[in-house]
Amino acid sequence: MLKKVALINDLSGYGKCSINAQIPIISAFGDVASCCLTSYLSNHTGYEKKYKIDLNDDLNNVLDMWNQNNFKFDGIITGYIGNADSILNVREYIADQKIDNDRVLVLVDPVFADNGKMYCEMTEKHVENYKKLMEIATVITPNITEACMLTGVDYESIRVKFGLLKTEKKDEKDLERLSKQVLEILKDVMKKIVVKRSQITIITGIELFNSVVTVLDVNDKDKNIIQTTCNYVDKLDSRPGSGDLFDALFMETSLFGYSLIDCLNIASNFVHNAIRFCNDKNIKKEEGIIYEPILIDNMIALRKATKEKKPEEK
Ligand code: PXL
């Protein structure tokens, strides 16, 4: 059945990322995207020159109007929120939504840093407010830099430890061994980051020797891990928008009813295919994540794989 997904994110006019990278995925799954812009930028902040229109006041009015019109959503994804006060306003809106719609799937991506560094214009206040927003999320998807900054764990020491792991994905046993090592390194981060029962924590962009790993954890409220899994893809340099694309794919596959592990694998593999496509076509990194030419083929492959599964596995 048709699902409605609210996207609370910025619109970067040039450099494919944020909401612009998410809408096509929601549509490709046959669902409807409703957009609330946190800001409008000439281009994403990875470019040296940019013009940014802060939409904090408008964001409040838009969300208020959504409430007055009694709009309800099956899923809400939050992404880049450049104004620290807006982060708390979004929290208030989602908390309101949950009062009479407790089934809404809330995915919070605390977008503020990558490669060990905060994005320009992001501050400690953003980080503190993102923590508060994450409290009401069903799924959180920080990258490894953000996960370290959110938990006060030293990013460099974690990076060095990951750098020392040699990935050899020969068979299932190798994967199992590697997963244990990755999780051991992340133990502290995972314990500190989870805030409520059954919250799904996904940490993206962990670079090993020749792989990029995404880790998914489900914890109970006593911070014991209930379920955990890793996905490995060949190492390729990430691009602006990779995380936004991952979020949209994880949301849509979750709403479709795939298992958590399938959602993780489908989303990671799709993002990997998109990055490889951009590299093959020599699309500059700043141009973001361009994947439209491979979208239809990826959707057909996914549908075929789903049909081939037994009905009870769907
Ligand atoms: O998702 C990445 C992103 C989103 N929005 C803006 C950005 C970036 C990354 O640079 O600058 C405005």
Tab-separated table of C-alpha atoms and ligand atoms in Angstrom:
chain	number	residue	atom	x	y	z
A	1	MET	CA	0.000	0.000	0.000
A	2	LEU	CA	1.023	3.554	-0.680
A	3	LYS	CA	3.134	4.943	2.154
A	4	LYS	CA	3.882	8.547	3.021
A	5	VAL	CA	7.374	9.607	3.978
A	6	ALA	CA	8.287	13.050	5.309
A	7	LEU	CA	11.756	14.256	4.364
A	8	ILE	CA	13.108	16.963	6.657
A	9	ASN	CA	16.364	17.938	5.023
A	10	ASP	CA	18.036	20.729	3.074
A	11	LEU	CA	17.859	21.353	-0.651
A	12	SER	CA	21.304	21.836	-2.108
A	13	GLY	CA	20.706	23.362	-5.523
A	14	TYR	CA	23.909	21.933	-7.000
A	15	GLY	CA	25.850	18.851	-5.889
A	16	LYS	CA	23.462	15.936	-5.605
A	17	CYS	CA	22.829	15.198	-1.943
A	18	SER	CA	20.282	15.682	0.843
A	19	ILE	CA	16.605	15.809	-0.183
A	20	ASN	CA	17.494	15.732	-3.861
A	21	ALA	CA	19.135	12.336	-3.401
A	22	GLN	CA	16.165	10.971	-1.437
A	23	ILE	CA	13.023	11.897	-3.375
A	24	PRO	CA	13.710	9.579	-6.364
A	25	ILE	CA	14.121	6.575	-4.046
A	26	ILE	CA	10.805	7.188	-2.271
A	27	SER	CA	9.134	7.513	-5.693
A	28	ALA	CA	10.864	4.438	-7.147
A	29	PHE	CA	9.383	2.330	-4.352
A	30	GLY	CA	5.965	3.709	-5.301
A	31	ASP	CA	5.612	5.876	-2.210
A	32	VAL	CA	5.053	9.592	-1.687
A	33	ALA	CA	7.667	12.046	-0.426
A	34	SER	CA	6.569	15.160	1.484
A	35	CYS	CA	9.342	17.717	1.821
A	36	CYS	CA	10.121	20.170	4.583
A	37	LEU	CA	13.268	22.168	3.839
A	38	THR	CA	15.657	23.012	6.657
A	39	SER	CA	17.612	25.368	4.396
A	40	TYR	CA	18.146	26.112	0.753
A	41	LEU	CA	21.698	26.372	-0.495
A	42	SER	CA	23.160	27.326	-3.856
A	43	ASN	CA	25.262	24.150	-3.504
A	44	HIS	CA	26.321	21.849	-0.669
A	45	THR	CA	28.864	23.056	1.854
A	46	GLY	CA	31.680	20.957	0.415
A	47	TYR	CA	32.161	23.717	-2.167
A	48	GLU	CA	34.271	26.629	-1.018
A	49	LYS	CA	31.716	29.239	-2.131
A	50	LYS	CA	28.075	28.893	-1.189
A	51	TYR	CA	24.952	30.913	-0.595
A	52	LYS	CA	22.695	29.647	2.130
A	53	ILE	CA	19.136	30.633	2.989
A	54	ASP	CA	18.323	29.608	6.529
A	55	LEU	CA	14.708	28.509	6.744
A	56	ASN	CA	14.296	28.128	10.498
A	57	ASP	CA	11.234	30.424	10.761
A	58	ASP	CA	9.661	28.878	7.672
A	59	LEU	CA	10.371	25.383	8.965
A	60	ASN	CA	8.326	26.112	12.084
A	61	ASN	CA	5.452	27.468	10.015
A	62	VAL	CA	5.524	24.506	7.624
A	63	LEU	CA	5.550	21.931	10.417
A	64	ASP	CA	2.834	23.837	12.262
A	65	MET	CA	0.683	23.825	9.110
A	66	TRP	CA	1.292	20.085	8.656
A	67	ASN	CA	-0.021	19.639	12.190
A	68	GLN	CA	-3.015	21.919	11.644
A	69	ASN	CA	-3.899	19.925	8.529
A	70	ASN	CA	-3.473	16.741	10.562
A	71	PHE	CA	-1.017	15.170	8.112
A	72	LYS	CA	0.288	11.791	9.278
A	73	PHE	CA	3.279	9.876	7.977
A	74	ASP	CA	4.423	6.256	7.866
A	75	GLY	CA	8.033	7.354	7.995
A	76	ILE	CA	10.022	10.492	8.789
A	77	ILE	CA	13.649	10.980	7.788
A	78	THR	CA	15.647	13.864	9.178
A	79	GLY	CA	18.954	14.903	7.616
A	80	TYR	CA	21.056	18.053	7.504
A	81	ILE	CA	19.683	20.731	9.824
A	82	GLY	CA	22.001	23.719	9.598
A	83	ASN	CA	20.321	25.807	12.311
A	84	ALA	CA	20.841	24.359	15.804
A	85	ASP	CA	17.475	25.695	17.055
A	86	SER	CA	15.684	24.001	14.153
A	87	ILE	CA	16.952	20.622	15.379
A	88	LEU	CA	14.903	21.045	18.571
A	89	ASN	CA	11.897	22.310	16.605
A	90	VAL	CA	12.007	19.175	14.474
A	91	ARG	CA	12.201	17.128	17.681
A	92	GLU	CA	9.071	18.802	18.987
A	93	TYR	CA	7.217	18.144	15.724
A	94	ILE	CA	8.156	14.453	15.710
A	95	ALA	CA	7.251	14.056	19.388
A	96	ASP	CA	3.813	15.542	18.546
A	97	GLN	CA	3.397	13.192	15.579
A	98	LYS	CA	4.152	10.217	17.786
A	99	ILE	CA	1.397	11.075	20.268
A	100	ASP	CA	-1.355	9.667	18.051
A	101	ASN	CA	0.796	7.849	15.508
A	102	ASP	CA	3.199	5.725	17.519
A	103	ARG	CA	3.870	3.400	14.561
A	104	VAL	CA	5.676	6.094	12.591
A	105	LEU	CA	9.209	4.995	11.693
A	106	VAL	CA	11.582	7.809	12.586
A	107	LEU	CA	15.051	7.754	11.054
A	108	VAL	CA	17.412	10.414	12.375
A	109	ASP	CA	20.681	10.991	10.564
A	110	PRO	CA	22.775	13.413	12.633
A	111	VAL	CA	24.490	15.078	9.691
A	112	PHE	CA	27.338	17.267	10.955
A	113	ALA	CA	30.735	15.680	10.230
A	114	ASP	CA	32.778	13.296	8.100
A	115	ASN	CA	36.375	12.106	7.773
A	116	GLY	CA	37.175	13.212	11.326
A	117	LYS	CA	36.001	16.808	10.793
A	118	MET	CA	32.828	18.808	11.426
A	119	TYR	CA	31.176	20.296	8.333
A	120	CYS	CA	31.654	24.057	8.152
A	121	GLU	CA	29.088	26.044	10.174
A	122	MET	CA	28.361	23.069	12.449
A	123	THR	CA	28.968	23.653	16.174
A	124	GLU	CA	28.889	21.853	19.529
A	125	LYS	CA	25.332	23.148	19.943
A	126	HIS	CA	24.297	21.243	16.827
A	127	VAL	CA	25.845	18.073	18.260
A	128	GLU	CA	24.057	18.505	21.614
A	129	ASN	CA	20.728	19.150	19.896
A	130	TYR	CA	21.170	16.236	17.507
A	131	LYS	CA	21.625	14.045	20.607
A	132	LYS	CA	18.222	15.228	21.838
A	133	LEU	CA	16.634	14.542	18.452
A	134	MET	CA	18.139	11.047	18.409
A	135	GLU	CA	16.332	10.280	21.694
A	136	ILE	CA	13.024	9.927	19.856
A	137	ALA	CA	14.314	8.029	16.813
A	138	THR	CA	13.568	4.442	15.839
A	139	VAL	CA	16.729	4.288	13.725
A	140	ILE	CA	19.870	6.415	13.920
A	141	THR	CA	22.450	6.470	11.136
A	142	PRO	CA	25.589	8.407	12.109
A	143	ASN	CA	28.753	7.813	10.118
A	144	ILE	CA	31.795	6.722	12.119
A	145	THR	CA	33.066	10.296	12.616
A	146	GLU	CA	29.669	11.447	13.921
A	147	ALA	CA	29.318	8.349	16.119
A	148	CYS	CA	32.671	9.104	17.781
A	149	MET	CA	31.865	12.797	18.270
A	150	LEU	CA	28.437	11.985	19.709
A	151	THR	CA	29.901	9.602	22.266
A	152	GLY	CA	33.175	11.351	23.087
A	153	VAL	CA	35.238	8.447	21.753
A	154	ASP	CA	38.530	9.389	20.084
A	155	TYR	CA	38.027	9.069	16.312
A	156	GLU	CA	41.727	8.833	15.461
A	157	SER	CA	42.364	5.877	17.763
A	158	ILE	CA	39.342	4.050	16.339
A	159	ARG	CA	40.499	4.793	12.805
A	160	VAL	CA	43.958	3.447	13.532
A	161	LYS	CA	42.491	0.245	14.980
A	162	PHE	CA	40.307	-0.244	11.907
A	163	GLY	CA	43.275	0.497	9.667
A	164	LEU	CA	45.124	-2.409	11.224
A	165	LEU	CA	42.414	-4.941	10.368
A	166	LYS	CA	43.250	-6.742	7.166
A	167	THR	CA	40.054	-7.742	5.437
A	168	GLU	CA	40.025	-11.033	3.679
A	169	LYS	CA	36.521	-11.997	2.777
A	170	LYS	CA	37.310	-15.516	1.662
A	171	ASP	CA	34.405	-17.268	3.278
A	172	GLU	CA	31.746	-17.007	5.961
A	173	LYS	CA	34.278	-17.771	8.704
A	174	ASP	CA	36.444	-14.793	7.682
A	175	LEU	CA	33.409	-12.544	7.742
A	176	GLU	CA	32.397	-13.771	11.161
A	177	ARG	CA	35.911	-13.221	12.526
A	178	LEU	CA	36.087	-9.768	10.986
A	179	SER	CA	32.655	-8.785	12.301
A	180	LYS	CA	33.705	-9.755	15.829
A	181	GLN	CA	36.837	-7.608	15.561
A	182	VAL	CA	34.877	-4.628	14.206
A	183	LEU	CA	32.281	-4.894	16.948
A	184	GLU	CA	34.944	-5.219	19.624
A	185	ILE	CA	36.487	-1.930	18.438
A	186	LEU	CA	33.051	-0.286	18.392
A	187	LYS	CA	31.879	-1.690	21.742
A	188	ASP	CA	32.265	1.566	23.605
A	189	VAL	CA	30.603	3.669	20.900
A	190	MET	CA	27.639	1.305	20.620
A	191	LYS	CA	27.091	1.225	24.376
A	192	LYS	CA	27.110	4.995	24.718
A	193	ILE	CA	25.108	5.887	21.640
A	194	VAL	CA	21.925	3.931	22.255
A	195	VAL	CA	19.333	5.808	24.284
A	196	LYS	CA	16.204	3.689	24.323
A	197	ARG	CA	14.848	0.214	24.004
A	198	SER	CA	15.122	-1.467	20.618
A	199	GLN	CA	16.718	1.530	19.008
A	200	ILE	CA	18.422	0.509	15.778
A	201	THR	CA	21.900	1.964	15.479
A	202	ILE	CA	23.568	1.936	12.094
A	203	ILE	CA	27.110	3.210	11.799
A	204	THR	CA	28.179	3.842	8.226
A	205	GLY	CA	31.443	4.512	6.434
A	206	ILE	CA	33.844	2.395	8.488
A	207	GLU	CA	36.914	1.966	6.326
A	208	LEU	CA	39.019	-1.137	6.709
A	209	PHE	CA	41.986	-2.255	4.636
A	210	ASN	CA	40.025	-2.880	1.441
A	211	SER	CA	36.384	-2.708	2.518
A	212	VAL	CA	33.802	-0.287	3.769
A	213	VAL	CA	31.675	-1.676	6.556
A	214	THR	CA	28.247	-0.697	7.815
A	215	VAL	CA	27.306	-2.001	11.245
A	216	LEU	CA	23.762	-2.476	12.453
A	217	ASP	CA	22.955	-3.016	16.104
A	218	VAL	CA	19.713	-3.376	17.983
A	219	ASN	CA	20.015	-2.831	21.727
A	220	ASP	CA	17.663	-3.236	24.625
A	221	LYS	CA	17.351	-0.458	27.158
A	222	ASP	CA	20.042	-1.974	29.342
A	223	LYS	CA	22.357	-1.500	26.392
A	224	ASN	CA	22.745	-5.184	25.697
A	225	ILE	CA	23.080	-5.998	22.037
A	226	ILE	CA	20.142	-8.061	20.790
A	227	GLN	CA	21.008	-8.302	17.156
A	228	THR	CA	23.992	-7.182	15.210
A	229	THR	CA	25.184	-7.492	11.662
A	230	CYS	CA	27.801	-6.021	9.341
A	231	ASN	CA	27.807	-5.437	5.618
A	232	TYR	CA	31.064	-5.270	3.640
A	233	VAL	CA	31.524	-3.726	0.219
A	234	ASP	CA	34.741	-3.035	-1.696
A	235	LYS	CA	36.367	0.196	-0.606
A	236	LEU	CA	35.429	3.202	-2.717
A	237	ASP	CA	35.686	6.858	-1.715
A	238	SER	CA	32.370	8.104	-0.352
A	239	ARG	CA	30.595	11.146	-1.836
A	240	PRO	CA	28.320	13.887	-0.477
A	241	GLY	CA	24.823	12.446	-0.405
A	242	SER	CA	25.841	8.790	0.087
A	243	GLY	CA	24.376	8.876	3.606
A	244	ASP	CA	21.139	10.552	2.432
A	245	LEU	CA	20.717	7.890	-0.228
A	246	PHE	CA	21.359	5.146	2.341
A	247	ASP	CA	18.722	6.660	4.667
A	248	ALA	CA	16.035	6.760	1.962
A	249	LEU	CA	16.793	3.172	0.935
A	250	PHE	CA	16.787	1.906	4.518
A	251	MET	CA	13.461	3.670	5.179
A	252	GLU	CA	11.787	2.331	2.042
A	253	THR	CA	13.014	-1.252	2.453
A	254	SER	CA	11.896	-1.154	6.123
A	255	LEU	CA	8.431	0.146	5.173
A	256	PHE	CA	8.238	-2.546	2.482
A	257	GLY	CA	8.758	-5.157	5.190
A	258	TYR	CA	12.204	-6.561	4.460
A	259	SER	CA	14.127	-7.982	7.412
A	260	LEU	CA	16.609	-5.637	9.084
A	261	ILE	CA	19.516	-7.557	7.582
A	262	ASP	CA	18.017	-7.371	4.091
A	263	CYS	CA	17.392	-3.621	4.531
A	264	LEU	CA	21.032	-3.120	5.491
A	265	ASN	CA	22.349	-5.194	2.607
A	266	ILE	CA	20.056	-3.697	-0.031
A	267	ALA	CA	20.823	-0.122	1.063
A	268	SER	CA	24.603	-0.636	1.335
A	269	ASN	CA	24.870	-2.452	-1.977
A	270	PHE	CA	22.790	0.159	-3.802
A	271	VAL	CA	24.921	3.016	-2.437
A	272	HIS	CA	28.038	1.087	-3.434
A	273	ASN	CA	26.707	0.604	-6.988
A	274	ALA	CA	25.915	4.323	-7.186
A	275	ILE	CA	29.417	5.357	-6.069
A	276	ARG	CA	30.979	2.915	-8.534
A	277	PHE	CA	28.787	4.302	-11.319
A	278	CYS	CA	29.903	7.888	-10.529
A	279	ASN	CA	33.544	6.824	-10.486
A	280	ASP	CA	33.227	4.899	-13.767
A	281	LYS	CA	31.672	7.966	-15.406
A	282	ASN	CA	34.361	10.266	-13.944
A	283	ILE	CA	31.754	12.334	-12.144
A	284	LYS	CA	33.624	14.659	-9.782
A	285	LYS	CA	33.246	13.854	-6.099
A	286	GLU	CA	31.719	17.266	-5.297
A	287	GLU	CA	28.912	16.607	-7.795
A	288	GLY	CA	27.508	14.233	-5.202
A	289	ILE	CA	25.753	10.920	-5.606
A	290	ILE	CA	24.295	10.590	-9.096
A	291	TYR	CA	22.454	7.328	-9.622
A	292	GLU	CA	19.419	7.959	-11.883
A	293	PRO	CA	20.874	6.060	-14.855
A	294	ILE	CA	21.147	2.891	-12.744
A	295	LEU	CA	17.984	3.365	-10.678
A	296	ILE	CA	15.591	1.390	-12.883
A	297	ASP	CA	17.975	-1.555	-13.330
A	298	ASN	CA	18.618	-1.704	-9.568
A	299	MET	CA	14.895	-1.632	-8.830
A	300	ILE	CA	14.194	-4.406	-11.359
A	301	ALA	CA	16.975	-6.553	-9.841
A	302	LEU	CA	15.590	-5.964	-6.361
A	303	ARG	CA	12.043	-6.872	-7.392
A	304	LYS	CA	13.273	-10.036	-9.104
A	305	ALA	CA	15.304	-11.057	-6.043
A	306	THR	CA	12.282	-10.413	-3.819
A	307	LYS	CA	9.956	-12.505	-6.002
A	308	GLU	CA	12.459	-15.349	-5.961
A	309	LYS	CA	12.299	-15.460	-2.172
A	310	LYS	CA	9.651	-17.586	-0.568
A	311	PRO	CA	6.578	-15.485	0.420
A	312	GLU	CA	7.193	-15.896	4.136
A	313	GLU	CA	10.678	-14.410	3.723
A	314	LYS	CA	9.390	-11.253	2.017
B	1	PXL	O1	24.480	14.864	3.356
B	1	PXL	C1	25.512	15.639	3.189
B	1	PXL	C2	25.179	17.090	3.128
B	1	PXL	C3	23.878	17.549	3.158
B	1	PXL	N1	23.574	18.854	3.091
B	1	PXL	C4	24.545	19.770	2.998
B	1	PXL	C5	25.866	19.377	2.973
B	1	PXL	C6	26.193	18.004	3.048
B	1	PXL	C7	27.577	17.574	3.005
B	1	PXL	O2	28.485	18.263	2.706
B	1	PXL	O3	26.810	20.308	2.881
B	1	PXL	C8	24.188	21.210	2.911
